[in-house]
Short mmCIF file of N, CA, C and O in Angstrom, two decimals:
data_model
loop_
_atom_site.label_atom_id
_atom_site.label_comp_id
_atom_site.label_asym_id
_atom_site.label_seq_id
_atom_site.Cartn_x
_atom_site.Cartn_y
_atom_site.Cartn_z
N MET Z 1 -5.10 12.96 21.10
CA MET Z 1 -4.15 12.70 20.05
C MET Z 1 -2.78 12.57 20.72
O MET Z 1 -2.34 13.48 21.39
N ASN Z 2 -2.17 11.43 20.54
CA ASN Z 2 -0.86 11.18 21.13
C ASN Z 2 0.22 11.26 20.08
O ASN Z 2 0.16 10.58 19.08
N LYS Z 3 1.20 12.11 20.32
CA LYS Z 3 2.35 12.21 19.44
C LYS Z 3 3.42 11.33 20.04
O LYS Z 3 3.83 11.52 21.17
N VAL Z 4 3.87 10.34 19.30
CA VAL Z 4 4.93 9.45 19.77
C VAL Z 4 6.22 9.95 19.16
O VAL Z 4 6.35 10.03 17.94
N LYS Z 5 7.15 10.33 19.99
CA LYS Z 5 8.42 10.86 19.50
C LYS Z 5 9.30 9.73 18.99
O LYS Z 5 9.35 8.67 19.58
N PRO Z 6 10.00 9.96 17.88
CA PRO Z 6 10.89 8.93 17.35
C PRO Z 6 12.03 8.64 18.31
O PRO Z 6 12.47 9.51 19.05
N ALA Z 7 12.52 7.39 18.28
CA ALA Z 7 13.65 7.00 19.12
C ALA Z 7 14.89 7.76 18.69
O ALA Z 7 15.10 8.02 17.52
N LYS Z 8 15.72 8.11 19.64
CA LYS Z 8 16.95 8.83 19.34
C LYS Z 8 18.17 8.05 19.83
O LYS Z 8 19.22 8.61 20.05
N GLU Z 9 17.98 6.76 20.03
CA GLU Z 9 19.07 5.94 20.54
C GLU Z 9 20.17 5.81 19.50
O GLU Z 9 19.91 5.79 18.31
N LYS Z 10 21.40 5.69 19.98
CA LYS Z 10 22.53 5.52 19.09
C LYS Z 10 22.37 4.20 18.32
O LYS Z 10 22.05 3.18 18.88
N GLY Z 11 22.60 4.28 17.02
CA GLY Z 11 22.52 3.08 16.19
C GLY Z 11 21.12 2.78 15.66
O GLY Z 11 20.95 1.89 14.86
N VAL Z 12 20.12 3.54 16.08
CA VAL Z 12 18.75 3.31 15.60
C VAL Z 12 18.50 4.27 14.44
O VAL Z 12 18.68 5.47 14.57
N HIS Z 13 18.12 3.72 13.30
CA HIS Z 13 17.81 4.56 12.14
C HIS Z 13 16.41 5.12 12.30
O HIS Z 13 15.44 4.38 12.38
N VAL Z 14 16.32 6.42 12.37
CA VAL Z 14 15.02 7.08 12.50
C VAL Z 14 14.60 7.55 11.12
O VAL Z 14 15.29 8.33 10.48
N THR Z 15 13.48 7.07 10.65
CA THR Z 15 13.00 7.40 9.32
C THR Z 15 12.17 8.66 9.34
O THR Z 15 11.63 9.04 10.37
N ASN Z 16 12.08 9.31 8.20
CA ASN Z 16 11.24 10.51 8.12
C ASN Z 16 9.85 10.17 7.58
O ASN Z 16 9.08 11.06 7.25
N ILE Z 17 9.51 8.90 7.50
CA ILE Z 17 8.17 8.48 7.10
C ILE Z 17 7.20 8.79 8.25
O ILE Z 17 7.46 8.45 9.40
N SER Z 18 6.10 9.44 7.92
CA SER Z 18 5.11 9.77 8.95
C SER Z 18 3.92 8.82 8.85
O SER Z 18 3.47 8.47 7.75
N ILE Z 19 3.45 8.38 10.01
CA ILE Z 19 2.34 7.44 10.10
C ILE Z 19 1.29 8.00 11.05
O ILE Z 19 1.63 8.47 12.14
N LEU Z 20 0.03 7.93 10.64
CA LEU Z 20 -1.09 8.23 11.52
C LEU Z 20 -1.86 6.93 11.70
O LEU Z 20 -2.31 6.34 10.71
N ALA Z 21 -1.97 6.48 12.94
CA ALA Z 21 -2.73 5.26 13.26
C ALA Z 21 -3.99 5.66 14.02
O ALA Z 21 -3.91 6.39 15.01
N VAL Z 22 -5.13 5.18 13.55
CA VAL Z 22 -6.41 5.48 14.19
C VAL Z 22 -7.13 4.15 14.43
O VAL Z 22 -7.48 3.44 13.49
N ASP Z 23 -7.32 3.84 15.70
CA ASP Z 23 -7.99 2.59 16.09
C ASP Z 23 -8.61 2.80 17.46
O ASP Z 23 -7.99 3.42 18.32
N ASP Z 24 -9.82 2.29 17.66
CA ASP Z 24 -10.48 2.46 18.95
C ASP Z 24 -10.07 1.39 19.96
O ASP Z 24 -10.49 1.44 21.11
N GLU Z 25 -9.21 0.46 19.55
CA GLU Z 25 -8.71 -0.57 20.47
C GLU Z 25 -7.32 -0.17 20.98
O GLU Z 25 -6.37 -0.10 20.19
N ASN Z 26 -7.23 0.07 22.28
CA ASN Z 26 -5.96 0.51 22.86
C ASN Z 26 -4.85 -0.51 22.70
O ASN Z 26 -3.69 -0.14 22.52
N ASN Z 27 -5.19 -1.81 22.74
CA ASN Z 27 -4.14 -2.82 22.57
C ASN Z 27 -3.53 -2.77 21.18
O ASN Z 27 -2.33 -3.00 21.00
N VAL Z 28 -4.33 -2.43 20.16
CA VAL Z 28 -3.81 -2.29 18.80
C VAL Z 28 -2.89 -1.07 18.72
O VAL Z 28 -1.80 -1.13 18.15
N LEU Z 29 -3.31 0.05 19.32
CA LEU Z 29 -2.48 1.26 19.30
C LEU Z 29 -1.17 1.03 20.05
O LEU Z 29 -0.12 1.51 19.62
N THR Z 30 -1.22 0.29 21.14
CA THR Z 30 0.01 -0.02 21.89
C THR Z 30 0.96 -0.84 21.03
O THR Z 30 2.17 -0.57 20.98
N MET Z 31 0.43 -1.83 20.32
CA MET Z 31 1.27 -2.64 19.44
C MET Z 31 1.88 -1.77 18.34
O MET Z 31 3.07 -1.87 18.04
N ILE Z 32 1.09 -0.89 17.75
CA ILE Z 32 1.58 0.00 16.70
C ILE Z 32 2.67 0.91 17.23
O ILE Z 32 3.70 1.12 16.57
N LYS Z 33 2.48 1.45 18.44
CA LYS Z 33 3.51 2.30 19.05
C LYS Z 33 4.81 1.54 19.23
O LYS Z 33 5.89 2.08 18.99
N ASN Z 34 4.72 0.28 19.64
CA ASN Z 34 5.92 -0.53 19.84
C ASN Z 34 6.62 -0.86 18.53
O ASN Z 34 7.85 -0.80 18.44
N ILE Z 35 5.86 -1.22 17.53
CA ILE Z 35 6.44 -1.62 16.24
C ILE Z 35 7.07 -0.42 15.52
O ILE Z 35 8.15 -0.53 14.96
N PHE Z 36 6.39 0.72 15.54
CA PHE Z 36 6.80 1.86 14.73
C PHE Z 36 7.33 3.02 15.57
O PHE Z 36 7.21 4.18 15.17
N ARG Z 37 7.96 2.71 16.67
CA ARG Z 37 8.48 3.76 17.56
C ARG Z 37 9.59 4.59 16.92
O ARG Z 37 9.87 5.69 17.37
N ASP Z 38 10.22 4.07 15.87
CA ASP Z 38 11.30 4.81 15.21
C ASP Z 38 10.79 5.69 14.07
O ASP Z 38 11.58 6.29 13.35
N TYR Z 39 9.50 5.77 13.91
CA TYR Z 39 8.90 6.57 12.85
C TYR Z 39 8.29 7.84 13.44
O TYR Z 39 8.10 7.96 14.64
N ASP Z 40 7.97 8.78 12.58
CA ASP Z 40 7.22 9.97 12.97
C ASP Z 40 5.76 9.51 13.09
O ASP Z 40 5.04 9.47 12.09
N LEU Z 41 5.37 9.12 14.29
CA LEU Z 41 4.10 8.43 14.52
C LEU Z 41 3.14 9.27 15.35
O LEU Z 41 3.52 9.82 16.38
N VAL Z 42 1.90 9.34 14.87
CA VAL Z 42 0.82 9.97 15.62
C VAL Z 42 -0.27 8.91 15.75
O VAL Z 42 -0.61 8.24 14.77
N VAL Z 43 -0.81 8.73 16.95
CA VAL Z 43 -1.88 7.75 17.17
C VAL Z 43 -3.10 8.43 17.77
O VAL Z 43 -2.98 9.41 18.50
N SER Z 44 -4.26 7.87 17.45
CA SER Z 44 -5.51 8.38 18.01
C SER Z 44 -6.49 7.23 18.17
O SER Z 44 -6.58 6.36 17.30
N SER Z 45 -7.23 7.26 19.26
CA SER Z 45 -8.28 6.27 19.47
C SER Z 45 -9.65 6.83 19.06
O SER Z 45 -10.66 6.17 19.21
N ASN Z 46 -9.66 8.04 18.51
CA ASN Z 46 -10.90 8.72 18.17
C ASN Z 46 -10.83 9.21 16.73
O ASN Z 46 -10.01 10.08 16.40
N SER Z 47 -11.67 8.67 15.87
CA SER Z 47 -11.62 9.02 14.44
C SER Z 47 -12.00 10.47 14.17
O SER Z 47 -11.44 11.10 13.27
N ILE Z 48 -12.91 11.02 14.95
CA ILE Z 48 -13.31 12.42 14.75
C ILE Z 48 -12.16 13.36 15.12
O ILE Z 48 -11.86 14.30 14.40
N LYS Z 49 -11.47 13.06 16.23
CA LYS Z 49 -10.32 13.88 16.62
C LYS Z 49 -9.18 13.73 15.62
O LYS Z 49 -8.45 14.69 15.35
N ALA Z 50 -9.02 12.55 15.05
CA ALA Z 50 -7.99 12.34 14.03
C ALA Z 50 -8.29 13.21 12.80
O ALA Z 50 -7.39 13.83 12.23
N ALA Z 51 -9.56 13.26 12.39
CA ALA Z 51 -9.95 14.10 11.25
C ALA Z 51 -9.69 15.57 11.56
O ALA Z 51 -9.19 16.32 10.70
N GLU Z 52 -10.01 16.00 12.78
CA GLU Z 52 -9.76 17.39 13.18
C GLU Z 52 -8.26 17.68 13.16
O GLU Z 52 -7.83 18.75 12.71
N PHE Z 53 -7.46 16.74 13.64
CA PHE Z 53 -6.00 16.89 13.63
C PHE Z 53 -5.51 17.11 12.20
O PHE Z 53 -4.70 17.99 11.92
N LEU Z 54 -6.00 16.29 11.28
CA LEU Z 54 -5.56 16.41 9.89
C LEU Z 54 -5.96 17.76 9.29
O LEU Z 54 -5.18 18.38 8.57
N ARG Z 55 -7.16 18.21 9.59
CA ARG Z 55 -7.62 19.49 9.05
C ARG Z 55 -6.87 20.67 9.67
O ARG Z 55 -6.52 21.62 8.98
N ASP Z 56 -6.63 20.60 10.98
CA ASP Z 56 -6.02 21.73 11.70
C ASP Z 56 -4.51 21.82 11.50
O ASP Z 56 -3.97 22.90 11.37
N LYS Z 57 -3.85 20.70 11.53
CA LYS Z 57 -2.38 20.71 11.53
C LYS Z 57 -1.78 20.87 10.14
O LYS Z 57 -0.69 21.38 10.00
N GLY Z 58 -2.47 20.39 9.14
CA GLY Z 58 -1.90 20.44 7.80
C GLY Z 58 -0.62 19.63 7.69
O GLY Z 58 0.21 19.87 6.83
N LYS Z 59 -0.44 18.68 8.57
CA LYS Z 59 0.77 17.85 8.60
C LYS Z 59 0.72 16.81 7.50
O LYS Z 59 -0.28 16.17 7.28
N LYS Z 60 1.83 16.66 6.79
CA LYS Z 60 1.94 15.64 5.73
C LYS Z 60 2.07 14.28 6.39
O LYS Z 60 2.96 14.05 7.19
N ILE Z 61 1.15 13.39 6.06
CA ILE Z 61 1.20 12.01 6.55
C ILE Z 61 1.42 11.12 5.34
O ILE Z 61 0.77 11.27 4.31
N ASP Z 62 2.36 10.18 5.46
CA ASP Z 62 2.68 9.28 4.36
C ASP Z 62 1.84 8.01 4.38
O ASP Z 62 1.40 7.53 3.34
N ILE Z 63 1.64 7.45 5.58
CA ILE Z 63 0.93 6.18 5.70
C ILE Z 63 -0.14 6.32 6.79
O ILE Z 63 0.14 6.80 7.89
N PHE Z 64 -1.33 5.87 6.45
CA PHE Z 64 -2.45 5.89 7.39
C PHE Z 64 -2.80 4.45 7.73
O PHE Z 64 -3.06 3.64 6.83
N LEU Z 65 -2.80 4.12 9.01
CA LEU Z 65 -3.26 2.82 9.50
C LEU Z 65 -4.62 3.08 10.16
O LEU Z 65 -4.70 3.65 11.24
N ILE Z 66 -5.68 2.69 9.48
CA ILE Z 66 -7.03 3.07 9.89
C ILE Z 66 -7.87 1.83 10.16
O ILE Z 66 -7.95 0.94 9.32
N ASP Z 67 -8.52 1.80 11.31
CA ASP Z 67 -9.48 0.74 11.62
C ASP Z 67 -10.77 1.02 10.86
O ASP Z 67 -11.16 2.18 10.70
N TYR Z 68 -11.42 -0.02 10.39
CA TYR Z 68 -12.67 0.18 9.66
C TYR Z 68 -13.84 0.47 10.60
O TYR Z 68 -14.58 1.43 10.39
N GLN Z 69 -14.02 -0.36 11.63
CA GLN Z 69 -15.17 -0.21 12.53
C GLN Z 69 -14.77 0.58 13.76
O GLN Z 69 -14.08 0.07 14.64
N MET Z 70 -15.22 1.83 13.81
CA MET Z 70 -14.95 2.71 14.95
C MET Z 70 -16.19 3.55 15.22
O MET Z 70 -16.96 3.83 14.31
N PRO Z 71 -16.34 3.97 16.47
CA PRO Z 71 -17.41 4.94 16.75
C PRO Z 71 -17.07 6.28 16.09
O PRO Z 71 -15.91 6.56 15.81
N GLY Z 72 -18.06 7.08 15.84
CA GLY Z 72 -17.82 8.36 15.17
C GLY Z 72 -17.77 8.11 13.67
O GLY Z 72 -18.73 7.67 13.07
N LEU Z 73 -16.62 8.38 13.08
CA LEU Z 73 -16.42 8.11 11.65
C LEU Z 73 -15.90 6.69 11.49
O LEU Z 73 -15.00 6.28 12.20
N ASN Z 74 -16.45 5.95 10.52
CA ASN Z 74 -15.87 4.64 10.26
C ASN Z 74 -14.64 4.84 9.35
O ASN Z 74 -14.34 5.96 8.92
N GLY Z 75 -13.94 3.76 9.08
CA GLY Z 75 -12.70 3.86 8.31
C GLY Z 75 -12.89 4.43 6.92
O GLY Z 75 -12.06 5.21 6.45
N ILE Z 76 -13.97 4.06 6.24
CA ILE Z 76 -14.23 4.58 4.89
C ILE Z 76 -14.48 6.08 4.94
O ILE Z 76 -13.96 6.84 4.11
N GLU Z 77 -15.27 6.53 5.91
CA GLU Z 77 -15.53 7.97 6.04
C GLU Z 77 -14.25 8.74 6.33
O GLU Z 77 -14.03 9.82 5.76
N LEU Z 78 -13.40 8.19 7.18
CA LEU Z 78 -12.13 8.85 7.48
C LEU Z 78 -11.23 8.85 6.24
O LEU Z 78 -10.54 9.83 5.96
N CYS Z 79 -11.27 7.78 5.46
CA CYS Z 79 -10.49 7.73 4.21
C CYS Z 79 -10.92 8.84 3.25
O CYS Z 79 -10.09 9.44 2.56
N GLU Z 80 -12.21 9.11 3.19
CA GLU Z 80 -12.70 10.18 2.32
C GLU Z 80 -12.13 11.53 2.75
O GLU Z 80 -11.74 12.34 1.91
N ILE Z 81 -12.07 11.77 4.04
CA ILE Z 81 -11.50 13.02 4.56
C ILE Z 81 -10.00 13.08 4.25
O ILE Z 81 -9.48 14.12 3.84
N ILE Z 82 -9.32 11.96 4.42
CA ILE Z 82 -7.89 11.90 4.12
C ILE Z 82 -7.65 12.26 2.66
O ILE Z 82 -6.76 13.05 2.34
N ARG Z 83 -8.43 11.68 1.76
CA ARG Z 83 -8.28 11.97 0.33
C ARG Z 83 -8.55 13.44 0.02
O ARG Z 83 -7.88 14.05 -0.79
N GLU Z 84 -9.55 14.00 0.69
CA GLU Z 84 -9.90 15.41 0.48
C GLU Z 84 -8.75 16.32 0.91
O GLU Z 84 -8.39 17.25 0.20
N ILE Z 85 -8.17 16.03 2.05
CA ILE Z 85 -7.10 16.87 2.60
C ILE Z 85 -5.78 16.67 1.85
O ILE Z 85 -5.02 17.61 1.65
N ASN Z 86 -5.50 15.45 1.43
CA ASN Z 86 -4.23 15.11 0.78
C ASN Z 86 -4.40 14.94 -0.72
O ASN Z 86 -3.81 14.05 -1.33
N ASP Z 87 -5.16 15.79 -1.34
CA ASP Z 87 -5.56 15.64 -2.73
C ASP Z 87 -4.39 15.42 -3.70
O ASP Z 87 -4.47 14.58 -4.58
N ASN Z 88 -3.31 16.14 -3.55
CA ASN Z 88 -2.21 16.04 -4.51
C ASN Z 88 -0.98 15.34 -3.95
O ASN Z 88 0.07 15.33 -4.59
N ASP Z 89 -1.07 14.78 -2.77
CA ASP Z 89 0.08 14.14 -2.14
C ASP Z 89 0.08 12.64 -2.37
O ASP Z 89 -0.96 12.03 -2.61
N ASP Z 90 1.27 12.04 -2.29
CA ASP Z 90 1.39 10.59 -2.31
C ASP Z 90 1.22 10.08 -0.89
O ASP Z 90 1.87 10.58 0.03
N PHE Z 91 0.34 9.12 -0.71
CA PHE Z 91 0.13 8.52 0.61
C PHE Z 91 -0.48 7.14 0.41
O PHE Z 91 -1.01 6.83 -0.66
N ILE Z 92 -0.41 6.33 1.44
CA ILE Z 92 -0.98 4.99 1.43
C ILE Z 92 -1.93 4.87 2.61
O ILE Z 92 -1.62 5.31 3.72
N ILE Z 93 -3.08 4.26 2.36
CA ILE Z 93 -4.03 3.95 3.42
C ILE Z 93 -4.05 2.45 3.61
O ILE Z 93 -4.25 1.70 2.65
N ILE Z 94 -3.82 2.01 4.82
CA ILE Z 94 -3.95 0.59 5.18
C ILE Z 94 -5.16 0.51 6.09
O ILE Z 94 -5.16 1.05 7.19
N LEU Z 95 -6.20 -0.13 5.59
CA LEU Z 95 -7.47 -0.18 6.30
C LEU Z 95 -7.59 -1.53 6.99
O LEU Z 95 -7.56 -2.57 6.33
N GLY Z 96 -7.66 -1.52 8.31
CA GLY Z 96 -7.76 -2.75 9.08
C GLY Z 96 -9.20 -3.12 9.36
O GLY Z 96 -10.02 -2.25 9.65
N THR Z 97 -9.49 -4.41 9.28
CA THR Z 97 -10.85 -4.84 9.50
C THR Z 97 -10.91 -6.24 10.09
O THR Z 97 -10.04 -7.06 9.82
N ALA Z 98 -11.94 -6.47 10.88
CA ALA Z 98 -12.22 -7.82 11.37
C ALA Z 98 -13.32 -8.46 10.53
O ALA Z 98 -13.64 -9.62 10.69
N VAL Z 99 -13.90 -7.67 9.60
CA VAL Z 99 -14.92 -8.20 8.69
C VAL Z 99 -14.25 -8.62 7.40
O VAL Z 99 -13.09 -8.32 7.16
N GLY Z 100 -14.97 -9.32 6.55
CA GLY Z 100 -14.40 -9.83 5.31
C GLY Z 100 -13.86 -8.75 4.39
O GLY Z 100 -14.45 -7.68 4.27
N THR Z 101 -12.74 -9.02 3.75
CA THR Z 101 -12.13 -8.04 2.87
C THR Z 101 -12.89 -7.86 1.56
O THR Z 101 -12.73 -6.86 0.90
N THR Z 102 -13.74 -8.82 1.18
CA THR Z 102 -14.53 -8.67 -0.05
C THR Z 102 -15.46 -7.48 0.09
O THR Z 102 -15.56 -6.66 -0.81
N PHE Z 103 -16.09 -7.35 1.25
CA PHE Z 103 -16.96 -6.20 1.50
C PHE Z 103 -16.17 -4.90 1.37
O PHE Z 103 -16.60 -3.96 0.73
N LEU Z 104 -15.00 -4.86 1.97
CA LEU Z 104 -14.21 -3.63 1.93
C LEU Z 104 -13.75 -3.31 0.52
O LEU Z 104 -13.75 -2.16 0.11
N PHE Z 105 -13.36 -4.33 -0.24
CA PHE Z 105 -12.92 -4.09 -1.61
C PHE Z 105 -14.05 -3.44 -2.41
O PHE Z 105 -13.82 -2.48 -3.13
N GLU Z 106 -15.26 -3.95 -2.26
CA GLU Z 106 -16.40 -3.37 -2.98
C GLU Z 106 -16.65 -1.93 -2.52
O GLU Z 106 -16.92 -1.06 -3.32
N GLN Z 107 -16.55 -1.69 -1.22
CA GLN Z 107 -16.77 -0.34 -0.69
C GLN Z 107 -15.69 0.61 -1.20
O GLN Z 107 -15.97 1.74 -1.60
N GLU Z 108 -14.43 0.16 -1.20
CA GLU Z 108 -13.33 0.99 -1.67
C GLU Z 108 -13.51 1.32 -3.15
O GLU Z 108 -13.29 2.45 -3.58
N LYS Z 109 -13.91 0.32 -3.94
CA LYS Z 109 -14.11 0.52 -5.37
C LYS Z 109 -15.25 1.53 -5.60
O LYS Z 109 -15.13 2.44 -6.41
N GLU Z 110 -16.32 1.38 -4.84
CA GLU Z 110 -17.46 2.29 -4.96
C GLU Z 110 -17.06 3.72 -4.61
O GLU Z 110 -17.48 4.67 -5.24
N ASP Z 111 -16.23 3.88 -3.59
CA ASP Z 111 -15.81 5.20 -3.14
C ASP Z 111 -14.53 5.69 -3.82
O ASP Z 111 -14.00 6.73 -3.48
N ASN Z 112 -14.02 4.90 -4.79
CA ASN Z 112 -12.82 5.26 -5.52
C ASN Z 112 -11.63 5.50 -4.58
O ASN Z 112 -10.89 6.47 -4.70
N LEU Z 113 -11.47 4.61 -3.59
CA LEU Z 113 -10.37 4.73 -2.63
C LEU Z 113 -9.24 3.80 -3.03
O LEU Z 113 -9.47 2.69 -3.48
N PHE Z 114 -8.02 4.28 -2.86
CA PHE Z 114 -6.86 3.41 -3.03
C PHE Z 114 -6.38 3.04 -1.65
O PHE Z 114 -6.00 3.89 -0.86
N SER Z 115 -6.43 1.78 -1.33
CA SER Z 115 -5.96 1.36 -0.02
C SER Z 115 -5.61 -0.11 -0.05
O SER Z 115 -5.85 -0.81 -1.02
N TYR Z 116 -5.03 -0.56 1.04
CA TYR Z 116 -4.72 -1.96 1.22
C TYR Z 116 -5.47 -2.41 2.45
O TYR Z 116 -5.38 -1.77 3.50
N SER Z 117 -6.25 -3.46 2.35
CA SER Z 117 -7.01 -3.95 3.49
C SER Z 117 -6.21 -5.02 4.23
O SER Z 117 -5.68 -5.93 3.61
N ALA Z 118 -6.13 -4.87 5.54
CA ALA Z 118 -5.42 -5.83 6.38
C ALA Z 118 -6.41 -6.44 7.36
O ALA Z 118 -7.14 -5.72 8.03
N LEU Z 119 -6.46 -7.76 7.41
CA LEU Z 119 -7.41 -8.45 8.28
C LEU Z 119 -6.91 -8.45 9.71
O LEU Z 119 -5.75 -8.76 9.98
N LYS Z 120 -7.79 -8.04 10.62
CA LYS Z 120 -7.47 -8.03 12.05
C LYS Z 120 -7.90 -9.36 12.65
O LYS Z 120 -8.81 -9.97 12.14
N PRO Z 121 -7.31 -9.82 13.74
CA PRO Z 121 -6.26 -9.13 14.50
C PRO Z 121 -4.92 -9.19 13.77
O PRO Z 121 -4.58 -10.19 13.14
N TYR Z 122 -4.17 -8.10 13.86
CA TYR Z 122 -2.87 -8.02 13.22
C TYR Z 122 -1.85 -8.84 13.99
O TYR Z 122 -1.86 -8.88 15.20
N SER Z 123 -0.93 -9.44 13.25
CA SER Z 123 0.27 -9.95 13.90
C SER Z 123 1.32 -8.86 13.69
O SER Z 123 1.26 -8.10 12.72
N GLU Z 124 2.28 -8.78 14.60
CA GLU Z 124 3.32 -7.76 14.47
C GLU Z 124 4.07 -7.90 13.15
O GLU Z 124 4.33 -6.92 12.46
N ASP Z 125 4.42 -9.14 12.79
CA ASP Z 125 5.17 -9.37 11.55
C ASP Z 125 4.37 -8.96 10.32
O ASP Z 125 4.90 -8.33 9.40
N ALA Z 126 3.09 -9.31 10.30
CA ALA Z 126 2.25 -8.97 9.14
C ALA Z 126 2.11 -7.45 9.00
O ALA Z 126 2.22 -6.91 7.90
N LEU Z 127 1.91 -6.77 10.11
CA LEU Z 127 1.75 -5.31 10.06
C LEU Z 127 3.05 -4.65 9.62
O LEU Z 127 3.05 -3.73 8.79
N ARG Z 128 4.16 -5.11 10.15
CA ARG Z 128 5.47 -4.58 9.77
C ARG Z 128 5.71 -4.79 8.26
O ARG Z 128 6.18 -3.90 7.57
N THR Z 129 5.36 -5.97 7.76
CA THR Z 129 5.55 -6.29 6.35
C THR Z 129 4.69 -5.40 5.46
O THR Z 129 5.17 -4.86 4.45
N VAL Z 130 3.43 -5.20 5.82
CA VAL Z 130 2.52 -4.36 5.04
C VAL Z 130 3.03 -2.92 4.99
O VAL Z 130 3.04 -2.29 3.93
N VAL Z 131 3.48 -2.40 6.13
CA VAL Z 131 3.97 -1.01 6.15
C VAL Z 131 5.26 -0.90 5.35
O VAL Z 131 5.47 0.08 4.63
N THR Z 132 6.13 -1.89 5.43
CA THR Z 132 7.36 -1.87 4.64
C THR Z 132 7.04 -1.85 3.15
O THR Z 132 7.66 -1.10 2.38
N LYS Z 133 6.07 -2.66 2.73
CA LYS Z 133 5.65 -2.64 1.32
C LYS Z 133 5.09 -1.28 0.94
O LYS Z 133 5.34 -0.78 -0.16
N ALA Z 134 4.33 -0.66 1.84
CA ALA Z 134 3.77 0.66 1.57
C ALA Z 134 4.89 1.69 1.41
O ALA Z 134 4.85 2.54 0.51
N ILE Z 135 5.89 1.62 2.27
CA ILE Z 135 7.03 2.54 2.19
C ILE Z 135 7.76 2.36 0.86
O ILE Z 135 8.10 3.34 0.18
N ASN Z 136 7.99 1.13 0.46
CA ASN Z 136 8.65 0.85 -0.82
C ASN Z 136 7.82 1.37 -1.98
O ASN Z 136 8.35 1.96 -2.92
N PHE Z 137 6.51 1.18 -1.92
CA PHE Z 137 5.63 1.67 -2.97
C PHE Z 137 5.66 3.19 -3.03
O PHE Z 137 5.71 3.78 -4.11
N LEU Z 138 5.62 3.83 -1.87
CA LEU Z 138 5.68 5.30 -1.83
C LEU Z 138 6.95 5.81 -2.46
O LEU Z 138 6.93 6.77 -3.23
N GLY Z 139 8.07 5.20 -2.14
CA GLY Z 139 9.36 5.62 -2.71
C GLY Z 139 9.36 5.50 -4.21
O GLY Z 139 9.81 6.40 -4.93
N LEU Z 140 8.82 4.43 -4.74
CA LEU Z 140 8.75 4.22 -6.18
C LEU Z 140 7.83 5.26 -6.82
O LEU Z 140 8.15 5.86 -7.84
N SER Z 141 6.69 5.52 -6.21
CA SER Z 141 5.73 6.49 -6.74
C SER Z 141 6.33 7.89 -6.78
O SER Z 141 6.18 8.61 -7.77
N ILE Z 142 7.03 8.27 -5.73
CA ILE Z 142 7.64 9.61 -5.66
C ILE Z 142 8.75 9.74 -6.70
O ILE Z 142 8.86 10.75 -7.37
N ARG Z 143 9.57 8.69 -6.84
CA ARG Z 143 10.65 8.73 -7.84
C ARG Z 143 10.09 8.83 -9.25
O ARG Z 143 10.61 9.56 -10.09
N ARG Z 144 9.00 8.12 -9.54
CA ARG Z 144 8.39 8.16 -10.87
C ARG Z 144 7.86 9.56 -11.16
O ARG Z 144 7.97 10.07 -12.26
N ARG Z 145 7.24 10.19 -10.17
CA ARG Z 145 6.67 11.51 -10.36
C ARG Z 145 7.77 12.56 -10.57
O ARG Z 145 7.58 13.51 -11.30
N ALA Z 146 8.94 12.36 -9.94
CA ALA Z 146 10.03 13.31 -10.05
C ALA Z 146 10.72 13.23 -11.42
O ALA Z 146 11.32 14.18 -11.88
N SER Z 147 10.64 12.06 -12.06
CA SER Z 147 11.35 11.91 -13.35
C SER Z 147 10.53 12.32 -14.55
O SER Z 147 9.45 12.70 -14.53
#
């Protein structure tokens, strides 16, 4: 489990949004580290260790970037654990896949998961846009619950 420390450079806005990225492809994790270096970011190439981290640390995660096809737990199985651990919290799951999104939509509906499916390979712009939308949605959801 790699903890990526947020940038502390002058003029860089460091957000308090926390992201957990789980993908068995190191090139994808490297891209995520580069794009989201100013966030509270945790990355893992092992889905089972990511699940253990979530259970042990009790750390609040706002956005999950999860690969669907991984050894150990697949993305749907990890999503179930995320939902179990974060039962009353607001969070977004972005599930990445190289397979068709129709299959994932049916699986998500069957498992009652709320997530956004992103087709791999990711482009940096597309991933940045999806996470920005997730952050905006989270802010709206939290404000609605507070009022």
